[in-house]
Amino acid sequence: MLEQKKLLELKPGEQIEHFFIVKKCEKKTSKTNTTYYTLELSDNKSSMISQVFNDSPICDTLIPGSIIKVRGCITTYQGNLQIKIDRIRLAIPEDGVEVKDFLRKSEKDLEDMKCEFINRIDKINNQFIKSLLKLVFNEDDFDKFSNMPAGKAWHHSYIHGLLEHTLEIIKICDLLADFHPEVNRDILIAGAMLHDYGKIEELSFDNMFEYTDKGKLLGHIVISAMKIDSIIKTIPDFPDELKNCILHLILSHQGKLEYASPVVPKTLEAIILYHADELSAKTNAYKNALELEKNENSKWTKFIRLAETELYAHNINGNIDD
């Protein structure tokens, strides 16, 4: 395990000798025709920008996923922290660092989450749905599912994040089914479990969190629907209406056509799943943004493009006397 101070803990003027993974390396030319490189360097928690103001042979070789060792110091530019690099080199095997050292992981216990997921399948009453879920989440695919991030950058973007995100949605859906007995709980929970299943083929984390060719061409919604439809065909006498309702949950779970859903939610279960997904995703994304984009001199973060606003970090605790 890599032992070094986190980027979030570093202060201006602090000297560093750190390993980072390269998220981005762009070669640019200044107005004075000088070559420089803009690097986005990351540990397993956050990223920081650095600029190298010379024609660097090492920078010419860097690609996303490269691991480098940097000596330099932390500076500020236009109110943002940056790394001023004095020396840079590629990591070598003797350094004992690996890509996995730079990938975030869920803070929740993996085995506990896996047990919770499997136990929830066992509570399904409809035998067609239970058979479907057990076929989808066979040992190999469930292992992939359990390790995947839920996204590249916005929410639950860490190892085991997809499982964590799915369990959050299941709990929200269960609560709404308690409020509304008209809802078919088994269909709703099946939708919660299956809606993002295609992300096991949409995303990759061999070097960094990235989209696969298949993911870019088809997207996880289409991948999920195709895979679930093919598995349903192997289950004898699976009811057509049940199949259509489950596939509708997958196809509509992003809520709006402009959000890449092929259809909008048209059942009670579908509208619940859409909002449960949104609630889990945005809560996690805002929480991460408040942590990663916090400003020491203000309670406000910088403008978060995906949130379309700044976020306010209050320090109110739960003590009524404070």
mmCIF file of C-alpha atoms in Angstrom:
data_model
loop_
_atom_site.group_PDB
_atom_site.id
_atom_site.type_symbol
_atom_site.label_atom_id
_atom_site.label_comp_id
_atom_site.label_asym_id
_atom_site.label_seq_id
_atom_site.Cartn_x
_atom_site.Cartn_y
_atom_site.Cartn_z
ATOM 1 C CA MET A 1 0.000 0.000 0.000
ATOM 2 C CA LEU A 2 1.386 3.390 -1.019
ATOM 3 C CA GLU A 3 2.158 5.568 2.006
ATOM 4 C CA GLN A 4 2.274 9.286 1.245
ATOM 5 C CA LYS A 5 0.395 12.403 2.263
ATOM 6 C CA LYS A 6 -2.862 12.918 0.385
ATOM 7 C CA LEU A 7 -3.232 15.817 -2.052
ATOM 8 C CA LEU A 8 -6.173 17.103 -0.012
ATOM 9 C CA GLU A 9 -3.871 17.451 3.011
ATOM 10 C CA LEU A 10 -1.128 19.438 1.261
ATOM 11 C CA LYS A 11 -0.678 23.175 1.903
ATOM 12 C CA PRO A 12 0.923 25.956 -0.182
ATOM 13 C CA GLY A 13 4.702 25.950 0.174
ATOM 14 C CA GLU A 14 4.832 22.297 1.207
ATOM 15 C CA GLN A 15 7.605 20.235 -0.403
ATOM 16 C CA ILE A 16 6.604 16.903 -1.904
ATOM 17 C CA GLU A 17 8.222 13.776 -3.280
ATOM 18 C CA HIS A 18 5.166 11.821 -4.385
ATOM 19 C CA PHE A 19 3.949 9.189 -6.792
ATOM 20 C CA PHE A 20 0.935 10.072 -8.936
ATOM 21 C CA ILE A 21 -1.074 8.564 -11.731
ATOM 22 C CA VAL A 22 -1.470 10.739 -14.813
ATOM 23 C CA LYS A 23 -5.094 11.482 -15.663
ATOM 24 C CA LYS A 24 -4.291 13.903 -18.470
ATOM 25 C CA CYS A 25 -1.208 15.213 -20.271
ATOM 26 C CA GLU A 26 -1.598 17.935 -22.903
ATOM 27 C CA LYS A 27 1.233 19.492 -24.899
ATOM 28 C CA LYS A 28 0.595 23.184 -25.570
ATOM 29 C CA THR A 29 2.253 26.239 -27.034
ATOM 30 C CA SER A 30 2.193 29.595 -25.259
ATOM 31 C CA LYS A 31 1.658 33.014 -26.866
ATOM 32 C CA THR A 32 5.437 33.405 -26.906
ATOM 33 C CA ASN A 33 5.777 30.125 -28.837
ATOM 34 C CA THR A 34 7.122 28.256 -25.810
ATOM 35 C CA THR A 35 6.256 24.584 -25.408
ATOM 36 C CA TYR A 36 4.727 23.507 -22.117
ATOM 37 C CA TYR A 37 2.670 20.620 -20.735
ATOM 38 C CA THR A 38 -0.423 20.665 -18.582
ATOM 39 C CA LEU A 39 -0.654 17.578 -16.377
ATOM 40 C CA GLU A 40 -3.546 16.425 -14.243
ATOM 41 C CA LEU A 41 -2.057 14.269 -11.505
ATOM 42 C CA SER A 42 -4.033 12.155 -9.077
ATOM 43 C CA ASP A 43 -3.634 10.077 -5.948
ATOM 44 C CA ASN A 44 -6.464 7.752 -4.915
ATOM 45 C CA LYS A 45 -8.614 10.596 -3.624
ATOM 46 C CA SER A 46 -8.266 13.780 -5.669
ATOM 47 C CA SER A 47 -6.397 15.484 -8.511
ATOM 48 C CA MET A 48 -4.200 18.536 -8.966
ATOM 49 C CA ILE A 49 -2.919 20.415 -12.013
ATOM 50 C CA SER A 50 0.749 20.890 -12.784
ATOM 51 C CA GLN A 51 2.485 22.625 -15.649
ATOM 52 C CA VAL A 52 5.927 21.767 -17.022
ATOM 53 C CA PHE A 53 7.434 24.737 -18.860
ATOM 54 C CA ASN A 54 9.980 23.087 -21.090
ATOM 55 C CA ASP A 55 10.213 20.554 -23.884
ATOM 56 C CA SER A 56 10.241 17.437 -21.735
ATOM 57 C CA PRO A 57 11.030 14.020 -23.281
ATOM 58 C CA ILE A 58 9.338 12.336 -20.311
ATOM 59 C CA CYS A 59 6.111 14.308 -20.760
ATOM 60 C CA ASP A 60 6.048 13.281 -24.415
ATOM 61 C CA THR A 61 5.725 9.652 -23.277
ATOM 62 C CA LEU A 62 2.973 10.172 -20.706
ATOM 63 C CA ILE A 63 -0.507 8.797 -21.302
ATOM 64 C CA PRO A 64 -3.532 8.469 -18.974
ATOM 65 C CA GLY A 65 -2.630 5.725 -16.528
ATOM 66 C CA SER A 66 1.122 6.423 -16.462
ATOM 67 C CA ILE A 67 2.610 6.387 -12.958
ATOM 68 C CA ILE A 68 5.246 9.021 -12.221
ATOM 69 C CA LYS A 69 7.356 10.196 -9.307
ATOM 70 C CA VAL A 70 7.426 13.945 -8.772
ATOM 71 C CA ARG A 71 9.620 16.181 -6.649
ATOM 72 C CA GLY A 72 8.415 19.748 -6.187
ATOM 73 C CA CYS A 73 6.249 21.961 -4.040
ATOM 74 C CA ILE A 74 2.653 23.099 -3.709
ATOM 75 C CA THR A 75 1.880 26.559 -5.068
ATOM 76 C CA THR A 76 -1.238 28.595 -5.798
ATOM 77 C CA TYR A 77 -2.368 30.043 -9.110
ATOM 78 C CA GLN A 78 -5.546 32.088 -9.484
ATOM 79 C CA GLY A 79 -6.739 30.753 -6.135
ATOM 80 C CA ASN A 80 -6.167 27.079 -6.983
ATOM 81 C CA LEU A 81 -3.487 24.765 -5.642
ATOM 82 C CA GLN A 82 -0.978 23.464 -8.176
ATOM 83 C CA ILE A 83 2.153 21.339 -8.140
ATOM 84 C CA LYS A 84 5.367 23.095 -9.170
ATOM 85 C CA ILE A 85 7.521 20.261 -10.509
ATOM 86 C CA ASP A 86 11.291 20.341 -10.027
ATOM 87 C CA ARG A 87 11.992 16.750 -11.083
ATOM 88 C CA ILE A 88 9.866 14.083 -12.720
ATOM 89 C CA ARG A 89 10.431 10.473 -13.736
ATOM 90 C CA LEU A 90 8.436 7.389 -14.641
ATOM 91 C CA ALA A 91 7.887 4.864 -11.876
ATOM 92 C CA ILE A 92 9.971 1.694 -12.072
ATOM 93 C CA PRO A 93 9.171 -1.793 -10.727
ATOM 94 C CA GLU A 94 11.557 -1.284 -7.796
ATOM 95 C CA ASP A 95 9.315 1.548 -6.545
ATOM 96 C CA GLY A 96 6.674 -1.049 -5.653
ATOM 97 C CA VAL A 97 3.735 1.073 -6.784
ATOM 98 C CA GLU A 98 0.826 -0.205 -8.887
ATOM 99 C CA VAL A 99 -2.167 1.276 -10.642
ATOM 100 C CA LYS A 100 -4.479 -0.098 -7.926
ATOM 101 C CA ASP A 101 -2.721 2.191 -5.404
ATOM 102 C CA PHE A 102 -4.289 5.177 -7.205
ATOM 103 C CA LEU A 103 -7.857 3.939 -7.600
ATOM 104 C CA ARG A 104 -10.378 4.976 -4.964
ATOM 105 C CA LYS A 105 -12.335 2.258 -3.196
ATOM 106 C CA SER A 106 -15.620 2.308 -1.357
ATOM 107 C CA GLU A 107 -15.247 2.880 2.359
ATOM 108 C CA LYS A 108 -17.926 0.263 3.016
ATOM 109 C CA ASP A 109 -17.013 -3.372 3.681
ATOM 110 C CA LEU A 110 -17.189 -5.345 0.430
ATOM 111 C CA GLU A 111 -18.205 -8.676 1.950
ATOM 112 C CA ASP A 112 -20.987 -7.047 3.947
ATOM 113 C CA MET A 113 -22.325 -5.388 0.797
ATOM 114 C CA LYS A 114 -22.178 -8.622 -1.192
ATOM 115 C CA CYS A 115 -24.044 -10.527 1.523
ATOM 116 C CA GLU A 116 -26.685 -7.793 1.723
ATOM 117 C CA PHE A 117 -27.215 -7.958 -2.042
ATOM 118 C CA ILE A 118 -27.528 -11.759 -2.178
ATOM 119 C CA ASN A 119 -29.839 -11.793 0.836
ATOM 120 C CA ARG A 120 -32.102 -9.271 -0.894
ATOM 121 C CA ILE A 121 -32.434 -11.571 -3.913
ATOM 122 C CA ASP A 122 -33.539 -14.351 -1.555
ATOM 123 C CA LYS A 123 -36.417 -12.149 -0.341
ATOM 124 C CA ILE A 124 -37.936 -11.909 -3.831
ATOM 125 C CA ASN A 125 -41.269 -13.755 -3.913
ATOM 126 C CA ASN A 126 -41.870 -13.934 -7.655
ATOM 127 C CA GLN A 127 -40.067 -17.073 -8.825
ATOM 128 C CA PHE A 128 -39.563 -15.805 -12.392
ATOM 129 C CA ILE A 129 -37.846 -12.675 -11.096
ATOM 130 C CA LYS A 130 -35.794 -14.622 -8.576
ATOM 131 C CA SER A 131 -34.638 -17.038 -11.303
ATOM 132 C CA LEU A 132 -33.705 -14.095 -13.532
ATOM 133 C CA LEU A 133 -31.682 -12.367 -10.824
ATOM 134 C CA LYS A 134 -29.796 -15.541 -9.932
ATOM 135 C CA LEU A 135 -28.913 -16.131 -13.580
ATOM 136 C CA VAL A 136 -27.799 -12.525 -14.119
ATOM 137 C CA PHE A 137 -25.740 -12.344 -10.968
ATOM 138 C CA ASN A 138 -23.916 -15.624 -11.417
ATOM 139 C CA GLU A 139 -20.600 -15.970 -9.626
ATOM 140 C CA ASP A 140 -18.376 -14.489 -12.336
ATOM 141 C CA ASP A 141 -20.625 -11.585 -13.294
ATOM 142 C CA PHE A 142 -21.435 -10.758 -9.679
ATOM 143 C CA ASP A 143 -17.703 -10.543 -8.986
ATOM 144 C CA LYS A 144 -17.343 -8.060 -11.868
ATOM 145 C CA PHE A 145 -20.414 -6.142 -10.727
ATOM 146 C CA SER A 146 -19.114 -5.935 -7.161
ATOM 147 C CA ASN A 147 -15.789 -4.444 -8.235
ATOM 148 C CA MET A 148 -17.013 -1.872 -10.758
ATOM 149 C CA PRO A 149 -17.287 1.859 -10.155
ATOM 150 C CA ALA A 150 -20.751 3.293 -10.818
ATOM 151 C CA GLY A 151 -19.322 6.069 -12.968
ATOM 152 C CA LYS A 152 -16.159 7.548 -14.380
ATOM 153 C CA ALA A 153 -16.160 10.752 -12.338
ATOM 154 C CA TRP A 154 -19.516 12.110 -11.107
ATOM 155 C CA HIS A 155 -20.933 9.691 -8.523
ATOM 156 C CA HIS A 156 -19.773 6.509 -6.761
ATOM 157 C CA SER A 157 -16.687 6.722 -8.986
ATOM 158 C CA TYR A 158 -14.588 4.241 -7.057
ATOM 159 C CA ILE A 159 -13.994 0.493 -6.852
ATOM 160 C CA HIS A 160 -17.112 -1.289 -5.472
ATOM 161 C CA GLY A 161 -19.076 1.923 -6.143
ATOM 162 C CA LEU A 162 -21.632 0.216 -8.396
ATOM 163 C CA LEU A 163 -22.569 -2.259 -5.668
ATOM 164 C CA GLU A 164 -22.753 0.518 -3.061
ATOM 165 C CA HIS A 165 -24.934 2.665 -5.350
ATOM 166 C CA THR A 166 -27.252 -0.261 -6.152
ATOM 167 C CA LEU A 167 -27.756 -1.121 -2.481
ATOM 168 C CA GLU A 168 -28.653 2.498 -1.714
ATOM 169 C CA ILE A 169 -31.280 2.437 -4.465
ATOM 170 C CA ILE A 170 -32.689 -0.885 -3.230
ATOM 171 C CA LYS A 171 -33.197 0.590 0.252
ATOM 172 C CA ILE A 172 -34.877 3.715 -1.135
ATOM 173 C CA CYS A 173 -37.155 1.595 -3.321
ATOM 174 C CA ASP A 174 -38.055 -0.697 -0.422
ATOM 175 C CA LEU A 175 -39.024 2.361 1.634
ATOM 176 C CA LEU A 176 -41.244 3.741 -1.133
ATOM 177 C CA ALA A 177 -42.883 0.328 -1.554
ATOM 178 C CA ASP A 178 -43.704 0.439 2.176
ATOM 179 C CA PHE A 179 -45.418 3.808 1.634
ATOM 180 C CA HIS A 180 -47.299 2.683 -1.471
ATOM 181 C CA PRO A 181 -48.762 -0.856 -1.358
ATOM 182 C CA GLU A 182 -49.934 -0.459 -4.978
ATOM 183 C CA VAL A 183 -46.307 -0.792 -6.091
ATOM 184 C CA ASN A 184 -45.084 -4.235 -7.124
ATOM 185 C CA ARG A 185 -42.109 -4.533 -4.793
ATOM 186 C CA ASP A 186 -40.480 -7.472 -6.607
ATOM 187 C CA ILE A 187 -40.537 -5.703 -9.988
ATOM 188 C CA LEU A 188 -39.217 -2.501 -8.417
ATOM 189 C CA ILE A 189 -36.351 -4.223 -6.593
ATOM 190 C CA ALA A 190 -35.483 -6.195 -9.723
ATOM 191 C CA GLY A 191 -35.258 -2.903 -11.609
ATOM 192 C CA ALA A 192 -33.018 -1.461 -8.911
ATOM 193 C CA MET A 193 -30.687 -4.450 -9.147
ATOM 194 C CA LEU A 194 -30.606 -4.635 -12.946
ATOM 195 C CA HIS A 195 -30.770 -1.033 -14.174
ATOM 196 C CA ASP A 196 -26.995 -0.427 -14.171
ATOM 197 C CA TYR A 197 -25.934 -4.004 -14.860
ATOM 198 C CA GLY A 198 -24.523 -2.997 -18.263
ATOM 199 C CA LYS A 199 -21.841 -0.938 -16.557
ATOM 200 C CA ILE A 200 -19.781 -4.110 -16.132
ATOM 201 C CA GLU A 201 -19.209 -3.851 -19.896
ATOM 202 C CA GLU A 202 -19.498 -0.070 -20.278
ATOM 203 C CA LEU A 203 -16.650 0.776 -17.899
ATOM 204 C CA SER A 204 -13.097 -0.408 -17.398
ATOM 205 C CA PHE A 205 -10.512 0.241 -14.703
ATOM 206 C CA ASP A 206 -7.418 -1.512 -16.057
ATOM 207 C CA ASN A 207 -5.444 1.743 -15.748
ATOM 208 C CA MET A 208 -8.040 4.362 -14.853
ATOM 209 C CA PHE A 209 -11.804 4.594 -14.834
ATOM 210 C CA GLU A 210 -12.613 4.772 -18.530
ATOM 211 C CA TYR A 211 -15.328 3.868 -21.012
ATOM 212 C CA THR A 212 -14.843 0.778 -23.164
ATOM 213 C CA ASP A 213 -15.421 0.845 -26.918
ATOM 214 C CA LYS A 214 -18.678 -1.044 -26.364
ATOM 215 C CA GLY A 215 -19.661 1.402 -23.643
ATOM 216 C CA LYS A 216 -19.092 4.394 -25.909
ATOM 217 C CA LEU A 217 -20.945 2.811 -28.830
ATOM 218 C CA LEU A 218 -23.955 1.352 -26.982
ATOM 219 C CA GLY A 219 -24.103 2.733 -23.432
ATOM 220 C CA HIS A 220 -25.002 0.819 -20.305
ATOM 221 C CA ILE A 221 -28.781 1.166 -20.746
ATOM 222 C CA VAL A 222 -28.782 -0.633 -24.086
ATOM 223 C CA ILE A 223 -26.196 -3.174 -22.902
ATOM 224 C CA SER A 224 -28.335 -3.936 -19.834
ATOM 225 C CA ALA A 225 -31.559 -4.311 -21.794
ATOM 226 C CA MET A 226 -29.978 -6.576 -24.415
ATOM 227 C CA LYS A 227 -28.362 -8.824 -21.811
ATOM 228 C CA ILE A 228 -31.446 -9.091 -19.596
ATOM 229 C CA ASP A 229 -33.689 -9.806 -22.582
ATOM 230 C CA SER A 230 -31.379 -12.614 -23.727
ATOM 231 C CA ILE A 231 -31.349 -14.192 -20.256
ATOM 232 C CA ILE A 232 -35.137 -13.959 -19.910
ATOM 233 C CA LYS A 233 -35.453 -15.998 -23.128
ATOM 234 C CA THR A 234 -33.725 -18.912 -21.369
ATOM 235 C CA ILE A 235 -36.354 -19.014 -18.585
ATOM 236 C CA PRO A 236 -39.333 -21.199 -19.612
ATOM 237 C CA ASP A 237 -42.762 -19.491 -19.655
ATOM 238 C CA PHE A 238 -41.430 -16.125 -18.446
ATOM 239 C CA PRO A 239 -44.502 -13.852 -18.769
ATOM 240 C CA ASP A 240 -44.284 -11.274 -21.566
ATOM 241 C CA GLU A 241 -45.884 -8.495 -19.512
ATOM 242 C CA LEU A 242 -43.435 -9.084 -16.662
ATOM 243 C CA LYS A 243 -40.535 -9.027 -19.121
ATOM 244 C CA ASN A 244 -41.763 -5.749 -20.644
ATOM 245 C CA CYS A 245 -42.174 -4.116 -17.229
ATOM 246 C CA ILE A 246 -38.657 -5.099 -16.141
ATOM 247 C CA LEU A 247 -37.101 -3.964 -19.420
ATOM 248 C CA HIS A 248 -39.062 -0.700 -19.150
ATOM 249 C CA LEU A 249 -37.436 -0.031 -15.770
ATOM 250 C CA ILE A 250 -33.994 -0.451 -17.329
ATOM 251 C CA LEU A 251 -34.773 1.647 -20.394
ATOM 252 C CA SER A 252 -36.427 4.518 -18.499
ATOM 253 C CA HIS A 253 -34.297 4.758 -15.371
ATOM 254 C CA GLN A 254 -32.535 7.989 -16.392
ATOM 255 C CA GLY A 255 -35.925 9.622 -16.558
ATOM 256 C CA LYS A 256 -35.816 11.822 -19.630
ATOM 257 C CA LEU A 257 -35.060 11.393 -23.305
ATOM 258 C CA GLU A 258 -32.414 14.132 -23.108
ATOM 259 C CA TYR A 259 -30.706 12.140 -20.321
ATOM 260 C CA ALA A 260 -30.287 9.173 -22.714
ATOM 261 C CA SER A 261 -33.320 7.173 -21.606
ATOM 262 C CA PRO A 262 -34.930 5.611 -24.711
ATOM 263 C CA VAL A 263 -38.324 6.036 -23.015
ATOM 264 C CA VAL A 264 -39.631 8.059 -20.086
ATOM 265 C CA PRO A 265 -41.001 6.309 -16.949
ATOM 266 C CA LYS A 266 -44.545 5.053 -17.537
ATOM 267 C CA THR A 267 -45.202 2.803 -14.535
ATOM 268 C CA LEU A 268 -45.248 3.451 -10.798
ATOM 269 C CA GLU A 269 -42.160 1.304 -10.371
ATOM 270 C CA ALA A 270 -40.317 3.163 -13.129
ATOM 271 C CA ILE A 271 -40.924 6.644 -11.689
ATOM 272 C CA ILE A 272 -39.784 5.472 -8.254
ATOM 273 C CA LEU A 273 -36.627 3.896 -9.675
ATOM 274 C CA TYR A 274 -35.765 7.044 -11.624
ATOM 275 C CA HIS A 275 -35.980 9.260 -8.545
ATOM 276 C CA ALA A 276 -34.244 6.708 -6.302
ATOM 277 C CA ASP A 277 -31.373 6.553 -8.777
ATOM 278 C CA GLU A 278 -31.194 10.352 -8.927
ATOM 279 C CA LEU A 279 -31.268 10.656 -5.127
ATOM 280 C CA SER A 280 -28.464 8.146 -4.599
ATOM 281 C CA ALA A 281 -26.303 9.514 -7.415
ATOM 282 C CA LYS A 282 -26.648 13.216 -6.623
ATOM 283 C CA THR A 283 -26.267 12.824 -2.867
ATOM 284 C CA ASN A 284 -23.013 10.937 -3.383
ATOM 285 C CA ALA A 285 -21.814 13.385 -6.048
ATOM 286 C CA TYR A 286 -22.561 16.457 -3.934
ATOM 287 C CA LYS A 287 -20.939 14.869 -0.891
ATOM 288 C CA ASN A 288 -17.773 14.179 -2.883
ATOM 289 C CA ALA A 289 -17.776 17.654 -4.391
ATOM 290 C CA LEU A 290 -18.054 19.261 -0.952
ATOM 291 C CA GLU A 291 -15.047 17.244 0.179
ATOM 292 C CA LEU A 292 -12.878 17.619 -2.910
ATOM 293 C CA GLU A 293 -13.732 21.182 -3.930
ATOM 294 C CA LYS A 294 -13.828 22.793 -0.502
ATOM 295 C CA ASN A 295 -12.268 26.228 -0.112
ATOM 296 C CA GLU A 296 -10.290 26.895 3.047
ATOM 297 C CA ASN A 297 -11.242 30.576 2.953
ATOM 298 C CA SER A 298 -14.951 30.103 2.297
ATOM 299 C CA LYS A 299 -17.857 27.794 3.051
ATOM 300 C CA TRP A 300 -18.615 27.761 -0.679
ATOM 301 C CA THR A 301 -17.027 25.436 -3.207
ATOM 302 C CA LYS A 302 -16.008 26.637 -6.633
ATOM 303 C CA PHE A 303 -18.665 26.392 -9.365
ATOM 304 C CA ILE A 304 -19.419 22.708 -9.976
ATOM 305 C CA ARG A 305 -20.216 22.318 -13.679
ATOM 306 C CA LEU A 306 -22.229 19.103 -13.381
ATOM 307 C CA ALA A 307 -24.229 20.496 -10.451
ATOM 308 C CA GLU A 308 -24.601 23.866 -12.232
ATOM 309 C CA THR A 309 -24.008 25.723 -8.974
ATOM 310 C CA GLU A 310 -21.596 26.277 -6.119
ATOM 311 C CA LEU A 311 -22.233 24.195 -3.004
ATOM 312 C CA TYR A 312 -22.385 25.443 0.575
ATOM 313 C CA ALA A 313 -20.573 23.527 3.324
ATOM 314 C CA HIS A 314 -22.165 24.458 6.662
ATOM 315 C CA ASN A 315 -20.601 23.387 9.950
ATOM 316 C CA ILE A 316 -23.849 22.902 11.881
ATOM 317 C CA ASN A 317 -23.699 19.769 14.029
ATOM 318 C CA GLY A 318 -26.464 17.734 15.585
ATOM 319 C CA ASN A 319 -26.255 19.278 19.062
ATOM 320 C CA ILE A 320 -29.386 21.365 19.660
ATOM 321 C CA ASP A 321 -27.528 23.522 22.205
ATOM 322 C CA ASP A 322 -24.929 24.769 19.659
#
